[in-house]
Coordinates of C-alpha atoms in Angstrom, one line a residue:
M153 CA 53.8 -99.7 -0.9
S154 CA 53.0 -103.1 -0.4
E155 CA 49.5 -104.3 -2.6
A156 CA 47.8 -105.1 0.6
S157 CA 48.3 -101.6 1.9
L158 CA 46.8 -100.3 -1.3
S159 CA 43.7 -102.0 -1.4
D160 CA 43.3 -101.3 2.5
H161 CA 43.8 -97.8 1.2
E162 CA 41.5 -97.7 -1.3
A163 CA 39.1 -99.0 1.0
F164 CA 39.7 -96.8 2.8
H165 CA 39.2 -94.0 0.6
E166 CA 35.9 -96.0 -1.1
D167 CA 34.2 -96.2 2.1
G168 CA 35.6 -93.1 3.4
P169 CA 36.1 -92.6 7.5
P170 CA 33.0 -92.5 9.7
G171 CA 31.0 -89.1 9.2
S172 CA 33.2 -88.8 5.9
V173 CA 31.2 -87.5 2.5
N174 CA 31.2 -90.9 0.8
G175 CA 29.4 -92.6 4.3
G176 CA 27.5 -89.7 5.3
S177 CA 25.3 -89.9 1.9
H178 CA 24.5 -93.3 2.6
S179 CA 23.3 -92.2 6.1
G180 CA 21.6 -89.4 4.5
K181 CA 19.4 -91.3 2.1
K182 CA 18.3 -93.4 5.4
G183 CA 17.9 -90.3 7.4
M184 CA 15.8 -88.8 4.2
S185 CA 13.9 -91.9 4.2
S186 CA 12.9 -91.8 7.7
S187 CA 11.8 -88.1 7.6
A188 CA 9.6 -89.1 4.8
E189 CA 7.9 -91.3 6.6
S190 CA 7.8 -89.3 9.4
V191 CA 5.7 -86.8 7.7
L192 CA 3.7 -89.0 6.0
S193 CA 2.8 -90.4 9.1
G194 CA 2.3 -87.4 10.9
G195 CA -0.4 -86.3 8.0
S196 CA -1.9 -89.4 8.3
D197 CA -2.5 -88.3 11.8
H198 CA -3.7 -85.0 11.4
N199 CA -6.4 -86.4 8.9
G200 CA -8.0 -89.1 10.9
G201 CA -8.3 -86.1 14.0
S202 CA -10.8 -83.9 11.8
S203 CA -12.8 -87.1 11.0
T204 CA -13.0 -87.5 14.4
N205 CA -13.8 -84.1 15.6
S206 CA -16.7 -84.1 12.4
D207 CA -18.5 -87.2 13.5
E208 CA -18.4 -85.9 17.3
R209 CA -20.0 -82.8 15.9
I210 CA -22.7 -84.9 13.9
V211 CA -23.4 -86.8 16.9
S212 CA -23.5 -84.2 19.3
K213 CA -26.2 -82.2 17.1
E214 CA -28.5 -85.3 16.4
E215 CA -28.2 -85.8 20.2
N216 CA -29.4 -82.4 20.9
M217 CA -32.2 -82.3 18.5
A218 CA -33.6 -86.1 20.2
V219 CA -33.9 -83.7 23.7
R220 CA -35.4 -81.0 21.9
R221 CA -37.9 -83.4 20.4
S222 CA -37.8 -85.0 23.8
K223 CA -38.5 -82.1 25.8
T224 CA -41.3 -81.0 23.0
V225 CA -43.0 -84.4 23.6
V226 CA -43.0 -84.0 27.2
L227 CA -44.2 -80.3 26.8
V228 CA -47.2 -81.4 24.8
I229 CA -48.1 -84.6 27.3
I230 CA -47.4 -81.8 30.1
A231 CA -49.7 -79.5 28.4
V232 CA -52.9 -81.9 27.1
T233 CA -52.9 -83.3 30.5
A234 CA -52.8 -79.4 31.8
L235 CA -56.4 -79.4 29.7
A236 CA -57.5 -82.1 30.5
F237 CA -57.3 -82.1 34.3
G238 CA -58.1 -78.8 33.8
A239 CA -61.5 -79.3 31.7
A240 CA -62.2 -82.6 34.6
T241 CA -62.2 -79.7 37.3
Y242 CA -64.3 -77.8 35.3
L243 CA -66.7 -80.0 34.0
F244 CA -66.4 -81.4 37.7
T245 CA -67.4 -78.4 39.7
N246 CA -69.9 -77.1 37.3
N247 CA -71.6 -80.5 37.8
E248 CA -71.7 -80.2 41.3
E249 CA -73.1 -76.5 40.8
T250 CA -76.0 -77.9 38.4
D251 CA -76.7 -80.9 41.0
D252 CA -77.3 -78.0 43.5
Y253 CA -79.7 -75.9 41.8
E254 CA -81.5 -78.7 40.5
T255 CA -82.0 -80.3 44.2
Q256 CA -82.8 -76.9 45.3
F257 CA -85.4 -76.5 42.9
R258 CA -86.7 -79.7 43.5
D259 CA -87.2 -79.2 47.4
F260 CA -88.6 -75.6 46.6
A261 CA -90.8 -77.4 43.6
Y262 CA -92.3 -80.1 46.2
E263 CA -93.2 -76.8 49.1
V264 CA -95.6 -74.6 46.7
T265 CA -96.9 -78.1 45.2
T266 CA -97.3 -79.3 48.7
V267 CA -98.5 -75.6 50.0
A268 CA -101.0 -75.2 46.9
H269 CA -102.4 -78.4 47.4
A270 CA -103.1 -77.4 51.0
E271 CA -104.8 -74.6 50.2
A272 CA -107.0 -76.5 47.1
V273 CA -108.3 -78.5 50.4
N274 CA -108.4 -75.4 52.3
V275 CA -111.0 -73.3 50.0
F276 CA -112.5 -76.6 49.4
G277 CA -113.6 -77.3 53.2
L278 CA -114.3 -74.3 54.0
V279 CA -116.7 -73.9 51.2
E280 CA -118.1 -76.9 51.7
S281 CA -118.4 -75.9 55.6
L282 CA -120.2 -73.0 54.1
A283 CA -122.8 -74.9 52.1
L284 CA -123.5 -77.3 55.5
A285 CA -124.3 -74.6 57.3
V286 CA -126.5 -72.7 55.0
S287 CA -128.5 -76.5 54.8
S288 CA -128.5 -76.9 58.2
F289 CA -130.5 -73.7 58.3
A290 CA -132.8 -74.3 55.7
I291 CA -133.8 -76.9 57.9
H292 CA -133.8 -76.1 60.9
Q293 CA -136.2 -72.9 59.9
E294 CA -138.3 -75.4 58.0
T295 CA -138.2 -72.7 55.2
E296 CA -140.2 -73.1 52.0
L297 CA -137.1 -73.4 50.1
P298 CA -135.9 -71.7 47.9
N299 CA -137.3 -68.6 50.1
I300 CA -134.0 -68.3 52.6
L301 CA -132.4 -65.4 53.9
V302 CA -129.2 -66.6 56.0
P303 CA -128.5 -64.3 59.4
H304 CA -125.0 -62.3 59.1
F305 CA -124.1 -63.9 55.9
E306 CA -122.2 -61.1 55.6
E307 CA -119.7 -61.9 58.9
K308 CA -120.0 -65.8 58.0
G309 CA -118.7 -64.9 54.3
K310 CA -115.8 -62.8 55.6
H311 CA -114.4 -65.3 57.5
N312 CA -114.7 -67.8 55.1
N313 CA -113.4 -65.5 52.1
A314 CA -110.2 -64.4 54.8
L315 CA -109.6 -68.4 55.0
S316 CA -110.1 -69.6 51.6
K317 CA -108.8 -66.2 49.9
A318 CA -112.2 -66.0 47.6
L319 CA -112.9 -62.4 46.8
Q320 CA -116.5 -63.3 47.2
V321 CA -118.9 -65.9 48.1
S322 CA -122.7 -66.1 46.8
I323 CA -125.7 -68.2 48.0
V324 CA -127.8 -68.9 44.9
P325 CA -131.2 -71.0 45.0
I326 CA -132.5 -72.6 42.1
V327 CA -136.0 -71.6 41.1
S328 CA -138.3 -73.0 39.3
M329 CA -140.6 -70.2 36.7
D330 CA -144.0 -71.6 38.8
K331 CA -141.9 -70.1 41.8
I332 CA -140.5 -66.9 39.9
A333 CA -143.2 -64.1 41.4
S334 CA -143.0 -65.7 44.4
W335 CA -139.5 -65.6 44.9
E336 CA -139.6 -61.8 43.5
S337 CA -141.5 -61.0 46.1
F338 CA -139.8 -62.9 48.7
S339 CA -136.3 -60.9 47.6
V340 CA -137.8 -57.4 47.7
A341 CA -139.2 -57.9 51.1
N342 CA -135.7 -58.7 52.5
Q343 CA -133.3 -56.9 50.6
G344 CA -132.4 -55.3 53.7
W345 CA -129.5 -57.9 54.4
V346 CA -127.2 -55.5 51.7
Q347 CA -127.7 -52.7 53.6
E348 CA -126.6 -54.4 56.7
G349 CA -123.9 -56.0 54.9
V350 CA -122.6 -52.5 53.0
N351 CA -122.7 -50.6 56.9
Q352 CA -120.8 -53.6 58.2
T353 CA -117.7 -53.3 55.9
P354 CA -117.6 -49.3 54.9
H355 CA -113.9 -49.4 53.9
L356 CA -115.1 -51.4 50.4
H357 CA -117.9 -49.0 49.8
E358 CA -117.0 -45.4 50.6
D359 CA -115.8 -44.6 47.3
F360 CA -119.0 -46.0 45.5
L361 CA -121.7 -44.4 47.9
G362 CA -122.3 -41.1 49.7
A363 CA -121.3 -40.5 53.3
D364 CA -124.7 -41.9 54.2
L365 CA -123.8 -45.1 52.6
K366 CA -127.1 -45.3 51.2
V367 CA -127.4 -48.7 48.7
P368 CA -129.8 -48.5 46.0
P369 CA -132.7 -51.3 45.8
I370 CA -132.0 -54.4 44.2
N371 CA -133.6 -54.8 40.8
T372 CA -137.2 -56.6 41.6
N373 CA -137.1 -59.4 38.7
V374 CA -135.5 -62.3 37.9
H375 CA -133.0 -61.2 35.4
H376 CA -130.3 -61.9 32.6
F377 CA -128.6 -59.8 30.0
V378 CA -129.7 -58.8 26.9
D379 CA -126.3 -61.0 25.3
A380 CA -125.6 -63.2 27.7
E381 CA -122.3 -62.6 28.9
D382 CA -122.2 -59.2 28.1
P383 CA -123.2 -57.0 31.2
K384 CA -123.1 -54.3 29.6
S385 CA -125.4 -55.1 27.5
G386 CA -128.8 -54.2 29.8
S387 CA -130.9 -56.6 31.4
V388 CA -135.1 -58.3 30.7
P389 CA -137.0 -60.3 32.9
V390 CA -136.5 -64.1 32.0
E391 CA -139.4 -65.9 30.3
S392 CA -138.5 -69.1 29.8
P393 CA -136.3 -71.5 32.1
S394 CA -132.2 -71.1 31.5
V395 CA -131.4 -75.3 32.0
D396 CA -134.0 -77.8 31.2
F397 CA -132.2 -80.9 33.4
G398 CA -132.3 -81.5 37.3
P399 CA -134.7 -79.1 39.0
G400 CA -134.7 -76.5 36.0
G401 CA -135.6 -73.0 36.5
H402 CA -133.0 -70.4 37.3
G403 CA -130.0 -69.7 39.0
V404 CA -130.7 -66.9 41.1
V405 CA -128.2 -64.4 42.7
W406 CA -129.2 -64.0 46.4
Q407 CA -126.6 -63.2 49.7
Q408 CA -123.4 -62.3 48.7
S409 CA -120.0 -61.8 51.0
P410 CA -119.2 -58.8 50.9
A411 CA -122.7 -57.3 50.0
P412 CA -122.6 -55.1 46.8
H413 CA -122.7 -51.4 46.8
D414 CA -124.4 -51.5 43.3
P415 CA -127.2 -54.3 44.2
S416 CA -128.1 -54.6 40.0
I417 CA -126.2 -58.3 40.5
I418 CA -128.9 -59.6 43.0
N419 CA -131.4 -61.6 41.3
F420 CA -129.3 -62.1 38.0
D421 CA -130.1 -65.3 37.0
I422 CA -126.1 -67.0 36.9
L423 CA -127.9 -70.3 34.8
S424 CA -127.9 -67.9 32.1
H425 CA -124.1 -67.3 31.5
P426 CA -123.1 -70.6 29.3
V427 CA -120.2 -70.8 31.1
F428 CA -122.4 -71.4 34.8
A429 CA -125.0 -73.8 32.8
R430 CA -122.3 -75.6 31.5
V431 CA -120.7 -75.7 35.3
Y432 CA -124.1 -76.6 36.6
H433 CA -124.4 -79.2 34.9
G434 CA -121.4 -80.7 35.6
M435 CA -122.2 -80.5 39.5
W436 CA -126.0 -81.6 39.1
E437 CA -124.2 -84.6 37.0
T438 CA -121.7 -85.8 39.7
K439 CA -123.6 -83.9 42.5
L440 CA -119.9 -82.8 43.5
P441 CA -118.6 -79.4 43.7
V442 CA -116.3 -78.5 40.8
M443 CA -114.3 -76.0 39.6
S444 CA -115.0 -73.5 36.1
E445 CA -112.7 -72.7 33.5
V446 CA -110.3 -69.3 33.9
T447 CA -113.2 -67.1 33.1
D448 CA -114.5 -63.0 33.8
L449 CA -116.3 -63.1 36.7
S450 CA -116.2 -59.3 37.2
F451 CA -119.9 -58.7 36.9
L452 CA -120.8 -61.1 39.7
Y453 CA -118.2 -59.5 42.3
E454 CA -117.5 -56.1 41.0
G455 CA -120.3 -54.8 42.8
A456 CA -118.6 -55.4 46.3
V457 CA -114.7 -55.4 45.5
K458 CA -112.5 -54.3 43.1
D459 CA -110.0 -56.9 41.4
D460 CA -107.8 -56.9 38.4
I461 CA -110.1 -58.8 35.8
T462 CA -106.8 -59.2 33.3
H463 CA -105.7 -61.9 35.9
P464 CA -107.1 -65.1 35.9
H465 CA -109.8 -66.3 37.9
S466 CA -112.2 -69.3 38.1
F467 CA -115.1 -70.2 40.2
L468 CA -116.0 -73.2 42.7
M469 CA -119.5 -74.4 42.4
H470 CA -120.7 -76.3 45.9
P471 CA -124.0 -77.8 45.9
I472 CA -126.8 -77.0 48.3
F473 CA -128.9 -80.4 49.5
P474 CA -132.2 -80.3 51.2
T475 CA -130.6 -82.6 53.7
M476 CA -127.5 -83.4 56.0
D477 CA -127.2 -87.3 55.0
E478 CA -124.6 -87.4 52.3
D479 CA -126.2 -91.4 51.8
E480 CA -129.0 -89.1 50.6
Y481 CA -127.3 -87.1 48.1
E482 CA -127.3 -89.2 45.0
N483 CA -131.6 -89.5 45.7
V484 CA -132.6 -85.7 45.8
E485 CA -131.7 -82.7 44.0
P486 CA -129.9 -79.7 44.8
W487 CA -132.3 -76.6 46.0
G488 CA -129.2 -74.2 45.4
F489 CA -125.2 -74.0 45.1
I490 CA -122.6 -71.3 46.6
V491 CA -120.2 -69.8 44.0
A492 CA -117.2 -69.0 45.6
A493 CA -114.5 -66.5 43.1
I494 CA -111.8 -67.6 43.4
P495 CA -108.5 -65.3 42.1
W496 CA -105.3 -67.6 40.8
D497 CA -102.9 -65.3 42.1
A498 CA -104.2 -65.6 45.7
Y499 CA -103.0 -69.0 45.4
F500 CA -99.7 -68.4 44.4
T501 CA -98.3 -65.7 47.1
N502 CA -96.2 -66.4 50.0
L503 CA -95.3 -69.5 48.5
L504 CA -91.1 -69.2 48.5
P505 CA -88.7 -67.3 51.0
E506 CA -88.2 -63.8 50.5
S507 CA -84.9 -64.4 48.7
I508 CA -86.0 -67.3 46.3
N509 CA -86.9 -65.8 42.9
G510 CA -87.2 -67.3 39.6
I511 CA -90.0 -70.4 39.7
T512 CA -92.3 -70.4 36.9
V513 CA -95.7 -71.8 37.3
V514 CA -98.1 -73.0 34.5
L515 CA -101.6 -73.5 35.0
H516 CA -103.2 -76.2 33.3
N517 CA -106.8 -77.3 32.6
T518 CA -108.8 -79.7 31.4
C519 CA -110.8 -76.9 29.4
G520 CA -107.6 -76.6 27.3
E521 CA -106.3 -73.7 28.8
H522 CA -103.3 -72.5 30.3
Y523 CA -101.6 -69.7 32.5
T524 CA -98.2 -68.6 33.8
Y525 CA -96.8 -67.1 36.8
R526 CA -93.5 -66.3 38.0
L527 CA -92.9 -66.9 41.7
N528 CA -90.4 -64.1 43.2
G529 CA -90.2 -65.0 46.7
P530 CA -93.7 -64.2 48.2
E531 CA -94.7 -62.7 45.5
A532 CA -96.7 -64.5 42.2
V533 CA -96.3 -62.1 39.0
F534 CA -99.0 -63.0 36.4
V535 CA -96.6 -63.3 33.5
G536 CA -99.4 -64.4 30.8
A537 CA -102.2 -66.5 28.9
G538 CA -100.5 -69.7 27.9
D539 CA -97.6 -72.0 28.6
L540 CA -94.5 -69.4 29.0
H541 CA -92.3 -71.6 30.8
D542 CA -88.6 -71.7 29.4
R543 CA -88.3 -74.9 27.0
H544 CA -84.7 -75.4 28.4
Y545 CA -85.9 -76.4 31.3
N546 CA -88.4 -78.7 30.1
S547 CA -86.5 -82.1 31.7
L548 CA -86.7 -80.7 35.3
G549 CA -90.3 -79.9 35.1
V550 CA -92.4 -81.2 38.5
Q551 CA -96.2 -81.5 38.1
T552 CA -99.3 -81.9 40.7
V553 CA -102.3 -82.2 40.6
F554 CA -104.3 -79.1 41.9
A555 CA -107.5 -80.4 44.1
E556 CA -107.0 -84.0 43.1
F557 CA -110.2 -84.6 45.0
L558 CA -112.0 -82.4 42.7
T559 CA -111.5 -84.9 39.8
Y560 CA -114.0 -86.8 38.2
D561 CA -113.1 -90.4 36.1
F562 CA -117.2 -91.0 36.4
S563 CA -117.9 -87.5 34.8
E564 CA -119.5 -88.6 31.6
T565 CA -119.3 -85.0 29.9
L566 CA -116.8 -83.5 32.2
E567 CA -118.1 -79.7 31.6
H568 CA -116.0 -78.5 34.8
C569 CA -112.5 -78.5 34.2
E570 CA -109.7 -79.9 36.7
Y571 CA -106.7 -78.1 36.9
D572 CA -102.8 -79.7 37.1
I573 CA -100.0 -77.2 37.7
R574 CA -96.2 -77.4 36.4
L575 CA -93.8 -75.6 37.7
Y576 CA -89.8 -74.8 35.4
P577 CA -86.5 -73.3 37.4
T578 CA -85.5 -70.2 35.0
S579 CA -82.4 -68.8 34.3
D580 CA -82.7 -66.0 37.0
F581 CA -83.0 -69.1 39.7
E582 CA -80.3 -71.2 37.9
E583 CA -77.9 -68.1 38.2
E584 CA -78.2 -68.2 42.1
Y585 CA -76.4 -71.2 42.1
R586 CA -73.8 -70.5 39.8
T587 CA -70.3 -69.3 40.8
S588 CA -66.8 -69.3 38.9
K589 CA -65.8 -71.5 41.3
P590 CA -65.6 -74.2 38.5
W591 CA -63.3 -71.6 36.2
I592 CA -61.1 -70.5 38.9
Y593 CA -60.4 -74.0 40.0
A594 CA -59.7 -75.5 36.2
V595 CA -57.2 -72.2 35.4
V596 CA -55.8 -72.7 39.0
V597 CA -55.0 -76.3 37.8
V598 CA -53.7 -75.6 34.4
L599 CA -51.4 -73.5 36.0
V600 CA -49.7 -76.0 38.6
F601 CA -49.2 -78.2 35.3
M602 CA -47.7 -75.0 33.2
F603 CA -45.8 -74.3 36.5
T604 CA -44.7 -77.7 36.7
A605 CA -43.8 -77.8 33.1
G606 CA -41.3 -75.1 33.6
G607 CA -39.4 -76.2 36.5
F608 CA -38.8 -79.1 33.7
L609 CA -37.4 -77.1 31.0
W610 CA -35.2 -75.0 33.8
V611 CA -33.6 -78.6 35.5
C612 CA -32.7 -79.6 31.9
S613 CA -31.4 -76.2 30.6

């Protein structure tokens, strides 16, 4: 074998043919290297995917939390808005009801004060007319004053009382000490008016007199109570003038309407009573009609009529002049006066419609007295002495002067009383105008908002 062939042969064996052991060894190494790279490459891809998924989960969780927070914020906003609108709705509706009841109260208060003022004008006008009629009669008859007997006074007084709401009216002449004896003789001789008056109004006296309605005789003397203010203390003849100003003398109770079935009050010196003496001084000073404070007048009228003496009463005192010329009033002395017993209950009845209840009326006067009534429809309920209105309603009070024409700024002593009326609503009156609408409307508004919130949540979910 030649050298060339040998070399080729060795080389052949060294490298080996394709697919031989030696040649495959090299290729295997290369294959093994590729496989390792492939494995490493595959491992690297797997770890990168896990990291990405974890990040995605974190992001997703944060996004969910953000969404939940957003929903919570929206719900809170809706809830707050719902409550705010609900409260606003309640306040608006409630304020409308408040305005309504306050307006209604002011309307009724105006009506009450208007009617009360008209009643005051009415009683003043009627008593003035009666005083003028008595004065006219005395002038026409050319009677020696104070000895006067007005015919048909029972009927005249009856009509006056029906219209003025007075319990009773009385003629009271001023009798000086030098005319006492003359007056006593005149009054005893002319006492027949008492029996005539009782016969005209038997329904007032049947429970006090026998079937024949026989009235006992009057007291023959001008008299006064032993205790000036206590009728039960007994009476004694007068010995000295009760007042020392003006014409002086005594104010003697004479003709009354209704006539008394107990005529012991006739010839009573009413100026011996301190309240009447003080008010008389106010009338004499002003030469005008004046009102008294609230006082017990039962001693004056209970011989003829019955009334609840625990309720407030006052009297209107109107002068009777010896002339019809008003310009002369300042230059002459009144020879007597009319006394009208006024029950305050009567002036506060029939002022409201049947369905309107719960208005408080407080009667104030310049003598320091206060009396409280409650108006329930046409009925006036006396609550008691004092200003007893509910202070919660102070801001709604309505005040007016009663009988403004009887207020005299020029009076120096102000020994009479001047009145004003103050009106207030009560909780009962207010409740008539309160309903459940403010609450209903507020709840509806809140529910609408909550329903909206529920729909929002449902859509978002």
